[in-house]
XYZ file of C-alpha atoms in Angstrom:
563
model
C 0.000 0.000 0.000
C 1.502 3.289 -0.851
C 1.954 5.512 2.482
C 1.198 9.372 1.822
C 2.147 11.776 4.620
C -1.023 13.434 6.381
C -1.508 16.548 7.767
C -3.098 17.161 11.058
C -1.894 20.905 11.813
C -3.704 22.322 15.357
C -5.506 24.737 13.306
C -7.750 21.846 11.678
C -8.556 20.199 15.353
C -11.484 21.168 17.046
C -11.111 23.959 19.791
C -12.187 21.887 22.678
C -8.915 20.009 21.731
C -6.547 23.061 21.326
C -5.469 22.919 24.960
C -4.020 19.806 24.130
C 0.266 18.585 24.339
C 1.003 19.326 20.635
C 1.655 17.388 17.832
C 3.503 17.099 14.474
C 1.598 19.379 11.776
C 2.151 16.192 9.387
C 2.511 12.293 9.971
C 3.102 9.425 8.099
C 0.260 6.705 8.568
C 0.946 3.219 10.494
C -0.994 0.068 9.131
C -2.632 -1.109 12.466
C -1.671 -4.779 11.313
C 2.281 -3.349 11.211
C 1.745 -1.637 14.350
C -0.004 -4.702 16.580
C 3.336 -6.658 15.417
C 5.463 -3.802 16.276
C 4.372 -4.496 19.783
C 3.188 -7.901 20.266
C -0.396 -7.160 20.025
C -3.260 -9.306 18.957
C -5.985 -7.602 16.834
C -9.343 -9.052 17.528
C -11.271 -10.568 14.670
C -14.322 -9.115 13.751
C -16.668 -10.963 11.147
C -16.474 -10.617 7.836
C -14.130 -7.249 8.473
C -10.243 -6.582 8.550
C -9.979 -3.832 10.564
C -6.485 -4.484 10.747
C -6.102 -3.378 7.657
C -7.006 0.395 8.697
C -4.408 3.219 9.426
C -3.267 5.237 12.230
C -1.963 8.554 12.573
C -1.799 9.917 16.150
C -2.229 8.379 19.915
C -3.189 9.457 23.191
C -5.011 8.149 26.488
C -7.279 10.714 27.082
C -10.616 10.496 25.400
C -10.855 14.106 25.257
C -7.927 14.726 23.360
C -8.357 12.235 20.657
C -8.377 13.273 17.119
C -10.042 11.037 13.627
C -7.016 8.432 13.197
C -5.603 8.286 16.484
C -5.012 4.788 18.513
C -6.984 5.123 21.700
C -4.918 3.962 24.537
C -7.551 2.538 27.251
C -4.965 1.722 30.101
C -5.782 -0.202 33.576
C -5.839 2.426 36.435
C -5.249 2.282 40.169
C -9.191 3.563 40.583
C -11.007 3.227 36.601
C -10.118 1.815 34.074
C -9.601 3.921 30.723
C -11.884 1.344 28.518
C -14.448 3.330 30.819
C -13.917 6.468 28.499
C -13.344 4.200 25.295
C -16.950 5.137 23.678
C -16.217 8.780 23.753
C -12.881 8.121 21.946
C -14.610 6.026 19.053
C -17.388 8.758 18.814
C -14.221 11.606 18.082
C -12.993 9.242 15.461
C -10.349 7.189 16.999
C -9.259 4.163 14.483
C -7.676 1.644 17.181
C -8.105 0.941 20.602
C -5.198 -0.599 22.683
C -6.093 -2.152 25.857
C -5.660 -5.256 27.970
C -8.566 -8.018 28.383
C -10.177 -6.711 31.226
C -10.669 -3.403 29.094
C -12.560 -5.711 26.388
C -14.363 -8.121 29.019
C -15.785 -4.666 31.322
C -16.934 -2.676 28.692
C -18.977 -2.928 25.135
C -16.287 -2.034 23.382
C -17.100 -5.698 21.286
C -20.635 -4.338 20.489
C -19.776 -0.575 19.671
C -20.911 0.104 15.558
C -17.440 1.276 14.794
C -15.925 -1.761 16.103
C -19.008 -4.128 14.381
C -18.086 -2.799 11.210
C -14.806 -3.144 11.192
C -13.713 0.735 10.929
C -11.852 0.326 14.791
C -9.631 -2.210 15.621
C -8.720 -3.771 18.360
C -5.138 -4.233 19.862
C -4.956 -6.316 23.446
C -2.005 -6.768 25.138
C -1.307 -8.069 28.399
C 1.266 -4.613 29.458
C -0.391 -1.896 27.265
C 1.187 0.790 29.741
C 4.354 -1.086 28.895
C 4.273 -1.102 24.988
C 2.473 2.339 24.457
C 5.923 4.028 23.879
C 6.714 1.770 21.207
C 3.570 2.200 19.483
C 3.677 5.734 20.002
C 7.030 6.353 18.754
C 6.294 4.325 15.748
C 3.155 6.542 14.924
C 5.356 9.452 14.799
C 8.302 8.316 13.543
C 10.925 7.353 15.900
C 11.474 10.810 16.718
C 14.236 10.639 19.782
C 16.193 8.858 17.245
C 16.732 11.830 14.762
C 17.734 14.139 18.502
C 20.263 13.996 20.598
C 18.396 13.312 23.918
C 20.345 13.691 26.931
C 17.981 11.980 29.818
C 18.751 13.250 33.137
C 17.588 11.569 36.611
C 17.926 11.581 40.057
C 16.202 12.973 43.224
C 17.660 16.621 42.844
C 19.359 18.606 40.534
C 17.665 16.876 37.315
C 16.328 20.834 36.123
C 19.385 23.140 37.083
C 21.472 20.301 35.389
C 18.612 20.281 32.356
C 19.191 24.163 32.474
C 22.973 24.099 32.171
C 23.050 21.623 29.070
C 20.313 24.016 26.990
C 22.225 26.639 27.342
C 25.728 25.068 26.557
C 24.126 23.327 24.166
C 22.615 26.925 22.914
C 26.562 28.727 22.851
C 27.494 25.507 21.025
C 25.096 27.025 17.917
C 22.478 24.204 18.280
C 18.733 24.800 17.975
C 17.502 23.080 21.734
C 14.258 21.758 23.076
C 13.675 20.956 27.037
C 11.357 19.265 28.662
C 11.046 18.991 32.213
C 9.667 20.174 35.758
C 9.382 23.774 35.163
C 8.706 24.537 31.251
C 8.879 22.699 28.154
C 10.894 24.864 25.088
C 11.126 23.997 21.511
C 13.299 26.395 19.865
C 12.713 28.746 21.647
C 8.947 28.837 22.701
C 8.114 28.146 25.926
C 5.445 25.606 27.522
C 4.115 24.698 30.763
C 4.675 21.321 31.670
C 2.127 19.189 33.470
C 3.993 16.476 34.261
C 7.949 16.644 35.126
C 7.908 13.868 32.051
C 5.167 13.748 29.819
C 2.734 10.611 28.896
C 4.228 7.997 26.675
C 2.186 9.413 23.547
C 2.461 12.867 24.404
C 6.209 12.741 24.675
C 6.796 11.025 21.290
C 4.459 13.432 19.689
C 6.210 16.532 21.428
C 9.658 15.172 20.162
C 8.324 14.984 16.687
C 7.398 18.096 17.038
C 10.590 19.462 18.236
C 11.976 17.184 14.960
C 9.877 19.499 12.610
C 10.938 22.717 14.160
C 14.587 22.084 13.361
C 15.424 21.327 16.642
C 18.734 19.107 17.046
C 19.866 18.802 21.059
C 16.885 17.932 23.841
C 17.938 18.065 27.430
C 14.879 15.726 29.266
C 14.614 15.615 33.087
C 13.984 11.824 33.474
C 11.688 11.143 36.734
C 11.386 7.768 38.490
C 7.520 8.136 37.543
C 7.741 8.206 34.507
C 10.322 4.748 34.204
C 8.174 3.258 36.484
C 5.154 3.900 34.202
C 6.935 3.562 30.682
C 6.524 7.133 29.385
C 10.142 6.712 28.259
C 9.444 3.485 26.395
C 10.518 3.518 23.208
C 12.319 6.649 23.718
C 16.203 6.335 22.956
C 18.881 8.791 24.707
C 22.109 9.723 23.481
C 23.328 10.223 27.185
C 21.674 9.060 30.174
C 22.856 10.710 33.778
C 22.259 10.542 37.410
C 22.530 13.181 39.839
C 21.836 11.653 43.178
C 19.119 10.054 45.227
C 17.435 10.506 48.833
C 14.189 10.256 50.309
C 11.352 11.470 48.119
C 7.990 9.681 46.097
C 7.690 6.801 48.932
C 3.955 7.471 48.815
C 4.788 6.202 45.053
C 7.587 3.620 45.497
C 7.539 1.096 48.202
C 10.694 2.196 49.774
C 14.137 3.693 48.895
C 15.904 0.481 47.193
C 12.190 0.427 45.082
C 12.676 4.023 44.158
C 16.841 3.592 42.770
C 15.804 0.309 40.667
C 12.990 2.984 39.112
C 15.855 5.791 38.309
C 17.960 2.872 37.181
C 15.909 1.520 34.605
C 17.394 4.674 32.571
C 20.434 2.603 32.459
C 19.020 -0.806 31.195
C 20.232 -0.286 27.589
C 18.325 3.225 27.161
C 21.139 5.521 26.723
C 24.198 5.038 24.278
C 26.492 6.582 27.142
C 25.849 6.997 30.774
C 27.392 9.905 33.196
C 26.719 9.170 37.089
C 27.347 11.473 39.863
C 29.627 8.793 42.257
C 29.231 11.380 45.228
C 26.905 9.319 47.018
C 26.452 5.327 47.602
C 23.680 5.414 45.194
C 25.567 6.722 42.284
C 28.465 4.491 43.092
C 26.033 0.870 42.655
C 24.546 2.136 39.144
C 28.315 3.070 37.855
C 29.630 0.019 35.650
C 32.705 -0.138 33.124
C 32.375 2.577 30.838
C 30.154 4.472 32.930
C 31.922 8.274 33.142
C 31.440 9.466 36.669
C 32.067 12.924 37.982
C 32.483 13.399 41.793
C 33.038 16.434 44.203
C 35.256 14.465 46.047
C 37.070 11.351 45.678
C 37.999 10.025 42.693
C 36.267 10.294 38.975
C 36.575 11.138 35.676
C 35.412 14.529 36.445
C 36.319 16.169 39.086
C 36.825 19.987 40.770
C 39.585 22.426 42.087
C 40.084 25.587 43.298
C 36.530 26.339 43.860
C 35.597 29.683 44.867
C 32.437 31.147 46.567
C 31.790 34.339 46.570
C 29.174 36.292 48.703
C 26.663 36.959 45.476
C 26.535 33.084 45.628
C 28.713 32.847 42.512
C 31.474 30.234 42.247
C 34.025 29.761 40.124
C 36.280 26.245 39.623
C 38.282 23.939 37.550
C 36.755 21.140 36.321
C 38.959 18.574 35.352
C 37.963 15.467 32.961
C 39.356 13.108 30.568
C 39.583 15.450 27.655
C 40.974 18.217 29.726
C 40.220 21.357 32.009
C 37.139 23.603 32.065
C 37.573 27.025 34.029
C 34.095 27.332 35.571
C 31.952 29.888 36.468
C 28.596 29.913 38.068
C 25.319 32.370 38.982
C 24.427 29.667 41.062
C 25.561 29.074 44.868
C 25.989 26.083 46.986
C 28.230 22.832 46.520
C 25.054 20.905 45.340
C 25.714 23.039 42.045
C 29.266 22.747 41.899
C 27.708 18.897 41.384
C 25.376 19.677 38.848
C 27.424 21.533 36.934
C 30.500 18.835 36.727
C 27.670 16.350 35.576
C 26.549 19.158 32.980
C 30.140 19.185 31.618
C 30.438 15.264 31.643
C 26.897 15.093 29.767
C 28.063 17.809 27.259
C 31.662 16.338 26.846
C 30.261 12.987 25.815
C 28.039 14.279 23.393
C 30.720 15.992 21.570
C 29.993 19.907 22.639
C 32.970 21.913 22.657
C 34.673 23.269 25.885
C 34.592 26.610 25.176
C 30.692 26.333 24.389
C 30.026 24.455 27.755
C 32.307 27.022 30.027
C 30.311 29.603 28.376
C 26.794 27.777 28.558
C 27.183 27.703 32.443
C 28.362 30.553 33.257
C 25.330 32.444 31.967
C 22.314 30.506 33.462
C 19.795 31.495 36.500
C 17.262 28.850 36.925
C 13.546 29.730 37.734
C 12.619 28.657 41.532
C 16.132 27.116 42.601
C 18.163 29.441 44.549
C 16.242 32.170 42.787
C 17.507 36.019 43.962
C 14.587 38.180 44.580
C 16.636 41.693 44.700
C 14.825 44.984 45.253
C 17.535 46.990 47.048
C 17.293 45.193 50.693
C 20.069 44.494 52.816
C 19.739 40.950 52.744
C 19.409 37.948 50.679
C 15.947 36.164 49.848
C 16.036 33.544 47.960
C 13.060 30.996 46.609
C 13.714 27.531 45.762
C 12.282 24.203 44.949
C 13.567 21.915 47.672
C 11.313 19.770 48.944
C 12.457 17.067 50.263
C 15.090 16.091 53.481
C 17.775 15.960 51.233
C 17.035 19.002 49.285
C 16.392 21.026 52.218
C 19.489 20.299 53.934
C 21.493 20.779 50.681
C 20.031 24.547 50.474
C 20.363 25.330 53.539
C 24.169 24.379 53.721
C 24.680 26.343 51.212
C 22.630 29.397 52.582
C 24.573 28.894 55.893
C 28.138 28.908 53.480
C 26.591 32.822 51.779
C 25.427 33.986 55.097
C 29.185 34.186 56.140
C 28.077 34.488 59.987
C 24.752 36.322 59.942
C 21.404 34.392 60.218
C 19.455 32.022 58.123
C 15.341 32.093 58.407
C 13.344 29.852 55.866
C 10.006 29.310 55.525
C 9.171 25.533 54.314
C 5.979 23.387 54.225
C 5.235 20.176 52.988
C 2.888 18.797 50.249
C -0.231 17.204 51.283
C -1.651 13.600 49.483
C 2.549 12.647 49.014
C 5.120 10.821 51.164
C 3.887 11.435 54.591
C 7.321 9.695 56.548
C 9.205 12.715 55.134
C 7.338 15.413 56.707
C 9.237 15.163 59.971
C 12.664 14.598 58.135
C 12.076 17.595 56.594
C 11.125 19.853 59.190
C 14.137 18.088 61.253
C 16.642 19.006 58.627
C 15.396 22.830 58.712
C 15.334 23.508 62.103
C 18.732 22.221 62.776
C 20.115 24.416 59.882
C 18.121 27.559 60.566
C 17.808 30.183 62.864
C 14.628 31.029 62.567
C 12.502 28.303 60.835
C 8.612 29.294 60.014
C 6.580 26.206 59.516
C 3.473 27.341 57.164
C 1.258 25.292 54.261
C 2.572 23.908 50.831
C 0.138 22.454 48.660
C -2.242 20.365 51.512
C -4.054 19.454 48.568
C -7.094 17.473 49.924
C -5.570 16.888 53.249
C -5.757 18.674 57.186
C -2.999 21.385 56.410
C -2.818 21.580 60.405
C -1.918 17.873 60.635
C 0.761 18.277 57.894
C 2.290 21.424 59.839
C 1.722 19.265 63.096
C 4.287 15.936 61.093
C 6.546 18.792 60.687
C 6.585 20.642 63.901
C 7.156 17.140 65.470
C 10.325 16.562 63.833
C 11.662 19.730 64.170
C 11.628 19.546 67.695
C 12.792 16.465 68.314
C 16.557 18.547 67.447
C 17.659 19.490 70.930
C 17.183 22.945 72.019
C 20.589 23.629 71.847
C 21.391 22.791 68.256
C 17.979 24.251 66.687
C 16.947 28.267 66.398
C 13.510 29.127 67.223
C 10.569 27.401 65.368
C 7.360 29.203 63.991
C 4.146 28.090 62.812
C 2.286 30.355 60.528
C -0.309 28.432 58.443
C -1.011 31.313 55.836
C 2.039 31.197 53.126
C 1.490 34.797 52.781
C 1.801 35.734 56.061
C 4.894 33.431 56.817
C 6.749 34.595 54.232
C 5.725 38.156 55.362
C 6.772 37.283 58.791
C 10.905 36.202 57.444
C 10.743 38.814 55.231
C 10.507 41.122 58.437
C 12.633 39.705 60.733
C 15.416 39.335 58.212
C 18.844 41.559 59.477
C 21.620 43.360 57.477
C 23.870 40.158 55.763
C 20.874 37.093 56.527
C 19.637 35.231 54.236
C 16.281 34.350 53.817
C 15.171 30.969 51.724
C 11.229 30.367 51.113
C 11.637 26.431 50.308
C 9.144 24.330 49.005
C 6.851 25.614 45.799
C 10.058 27.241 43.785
C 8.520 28.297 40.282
C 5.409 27.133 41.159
C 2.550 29.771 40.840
C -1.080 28.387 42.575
C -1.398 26.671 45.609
C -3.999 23.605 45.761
C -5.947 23.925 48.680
C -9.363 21.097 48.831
C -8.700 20.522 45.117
C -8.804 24.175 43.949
C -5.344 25.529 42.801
C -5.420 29.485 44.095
C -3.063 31.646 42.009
C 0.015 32.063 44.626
C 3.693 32.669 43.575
C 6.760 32.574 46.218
C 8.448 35.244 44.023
C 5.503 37.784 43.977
C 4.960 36.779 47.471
C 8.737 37.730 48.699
C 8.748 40.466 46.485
C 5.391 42.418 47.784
C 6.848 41.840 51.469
C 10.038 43.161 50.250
C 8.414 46.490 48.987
C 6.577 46.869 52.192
C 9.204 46.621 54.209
C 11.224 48.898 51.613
C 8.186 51.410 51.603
C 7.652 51.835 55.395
C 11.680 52.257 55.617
C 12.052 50.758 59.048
C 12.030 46.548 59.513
C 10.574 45.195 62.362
C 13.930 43.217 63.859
C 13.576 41.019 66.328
C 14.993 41.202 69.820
C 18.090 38.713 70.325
C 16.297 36.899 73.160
C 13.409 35.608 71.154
C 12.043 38.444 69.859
C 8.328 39.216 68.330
C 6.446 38.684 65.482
C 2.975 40.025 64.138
C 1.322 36.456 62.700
C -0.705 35.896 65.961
C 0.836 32.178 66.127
C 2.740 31.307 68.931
C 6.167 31.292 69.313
C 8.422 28.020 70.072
C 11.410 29.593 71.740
C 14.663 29.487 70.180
C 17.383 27.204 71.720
C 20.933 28.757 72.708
C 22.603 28.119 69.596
C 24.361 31.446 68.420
C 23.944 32.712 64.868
C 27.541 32.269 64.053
C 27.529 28.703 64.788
C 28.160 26.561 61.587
C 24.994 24.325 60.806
C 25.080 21.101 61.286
């Protein structure tokens, strides 16, 4: 059968569908028969009809978003199953359905007039979640095989790392795509992501996008979802890499050892090359012969010197790898980066970007949300960022402690309700032992008790002795904690707001409220800049204006180095 290419440009899809993940403007059509072998699938017989004989040109797994042509994923779910929605995707003109035989046996999909009459097909497979990469890359043509990918996973780090390869790979004179926690880009133009890494379908169909916009280099933030789930089948990286790993998604994974074999399924043949971060034990099991490892101490094939720190939070060092020395500079503060950026220049290195491109790629990125400067002319640092998680948190605040150079450190920090409840303490543990003044407020309680999420978090952080903790504050309105550090921030402190990052609504009982850290710090800022006088707190404990009660401080000095 001759193949013509077909084209299915936005502007011909109905408006209800516009707000959905983009797709190639043209495809080449996919005999269903071709595509059930391409993945092990049996087609169903229907009487007297060959629907295997039909075509495909698009996929998805939501009903809403299918377009005429598209193979229908129906998927088993934790709560429905997506054969549920399966009727609505046949009525929008869906050619092929791929499910598993409970998604034939529950519904009617058998007696539906499409499928009678042989215009829908069938495809049943006993992992459809498993094989819906494949099939979806094969719809639109293999795309991460005409890019150079470079995957990136690990607890932290995976965006600021993502961020420091686009724009190396962007001084290196290649046209770059990114996908990942904070924004997707294709040359250029930016989108909001939904998911750190999009569904199987959706991410072949964004990277043939990024194919038809001339788009050469992708760096991909690679999370343990998402190789748990198989959005990354049938996606194939040039470089695969590793930052680190520590306590996060156990309401996901059934413990820690669960959560590394996810992140290392990157490794199982994915990537052409690997890099892996060897500064932790983690990073030291997944790195085998030929695996290039970069380390902030010890040894690796990449590693630093003479690092610098300077009190804007800028560093400077040598990196040192197998095809020679890289004079480093960073916007971006804290030994965690020094980290992320060594990675950067092993990922770049290995897929043949110049050194002069990469020294000059790092040295010119600020990444939204992760040690973000909010600067209007006060005396101090503020800072919003991401972390949220034990590790994370302690990371940040290290390196806060590092920039304060003797003066205080306040954060504010919550944690996320309906997600890993056993690090809630851990977290609020790790901040009050590395602050001085430590505001415990809401995150995103989602549809739990924010009080009982404060209450996980208040528990751990005073289980650190009073002696090696600074005084603990819970405020339950964001606004008005970050308000409250804003105001009892000194000359030289430094102020994080941890937690949300780049995020910009808060969900509170399943409504997301428009809320943004960086408006947030910045409006307090300008209040405080306005009325010309801060409200400083006494050094014996001090007041404050949120109506919460106070947990009083422990003895530990401001000077002292956090633990």
């Amino acid at each position: 059968m001759t193949r013509q290419v077909v084209p299915v440009a936005l502007r011909d899809v109905p408006s209800a569908v516009a707000t959905a993940p983009p797709r190639p403007a043209q495809v080449e059509p996919v005999q269903i028969h071709e595509l059930a072998e391409t993945i092990g699938a049996q087609v169903l017989d229907v009487p007297g009809h060959s629907p295997g004989e039909g075509l495909v040109t698009g996929a998805t797994l939501r009903a809403q978003h299918v377009r005429p042509g598209d193979l229908f994923a129906a998927l088993p779910g934790t709560r429905v199953h997506g054969a549920d929605f399966a009727a609505d995707a046949l009525t929008a003109g869906a050619t092929a359905v791929l499910t598993d035989q409970a998604g034939v046996e529950r519904t009617a999909l058998l007696d539906h007039p499409r499928v009678r009459d042989g215009q829908v097909a069938l495809l049943v497979h006993e992992d459809p979640r498993g094989v819906l990469g494949s099939a979806a890359a094969r719809i639109y043509g293999d795309p991460s095989r005409r890019l150079t990918l470079l995957g990136v996973t690990g607890t932290s780090g995976k965006t600021t790392t993502s961020y420091l390869l686009e724009s190396a790979l962007r001084a290196a004179g290649h046209t770059t795509g990114l996908v990942g926690t904070v924004e997707t880009r294709i040359a250029g133009e930016r989108l909001d992501s939904a998911f750190t890494t999009p569904e199987a379908p959706d991410l072949q169909a964004l990277l043939a996008v990024m194919v038809e916009q001339g788009v050469t280099h992708v760096p991909m933030e690679v999370s343990s979802h998402a190789l748990a789930l198989a959005r990354v089948a049938g996606t194939r990286f040039a470089v695969g890499a590793f930052t680190n790993l520590s306590q996060d998604h156990l309401d996901f994974h059934r413990d820690l050892e669960d959560y590394f074999q996810a992140k290392a399924l990157l490794f199982d043949g994915r990537s052409e090359r690997e890099v892996v971060c060897v500064d932790g034990d983690w990073g030291r099991r997944l790195a085998t012969e030929g695996t290039i490892t970069v380390a902030t101490s010890g040894e690796a094939d990449w590693t630093a010197t003479d690092v610098e720190t300077f009190p804007t939070g800028e560093q400077r060092f040598r990196a040192h790898g197998p095809e020679g020395t890289l004079d480093v500079r960073l916007r971006l503060p804290g030994p965690f980066n020094i980290a992320n950026a060594l990675l950067a220049a092993g990922i770049l290195t290995a897929a043949g970007i110049p050194a002069a491109a990469i020294e000059q790629g790092l040295a010119e990125v600020d990444v939204p949300g992760r040690m973000e400067r909010v600067a209007l002319g006060q005396d101090f640092t503020a800072v919003v960022d991401y972390s949220h998680k034990p590790g994370a948190v302690a990371a940040v605040l290290d390196a806060a402690r590092a920039q304060a150079d003797g003066r205080r450190v306040l954060v504010v920090l919550g944690c996320g309700g309906d997600r890993d409840v056993a690090k809630r303490p851990l977290m609020g543990e790790a901040a009050a032992r590395r602050s001085d003044l430590l505001v415990v407020t809401d995150d995103n309680p989602r549809s739990e008790d924010a009080a009982d999420i404060r209450a996980a978090m208040l528990a751990g952080a005073l289980e650190v002795p009073e002696a090696e903790r600074g005084e603990v504050v819970e405020a339950g309105d964001r606004r008005e904690a970050i308000s409250e550090a804003v105001h009892r921030a000194r000359a030289g402190d430094v102020v994080v707001i941890a937690g949300k990052g780049h995020e910009t609504g808060q969900e509170i009982a399943g409504v997301v409220h428009p809320f943004s850290d960086r408006d947030e710090v910045a409006a307090a800022l300008r209040r405080r800049l306005d009325t010309g006088s801060a409200r400083i707190a006494d050094a014996a404990g001090g007041t404050q204006s949120s109506g919460e009660p106070i947990i009083p401080a422990g003895s530990r000095g401001s000077n002292e180095e956090a633990r």
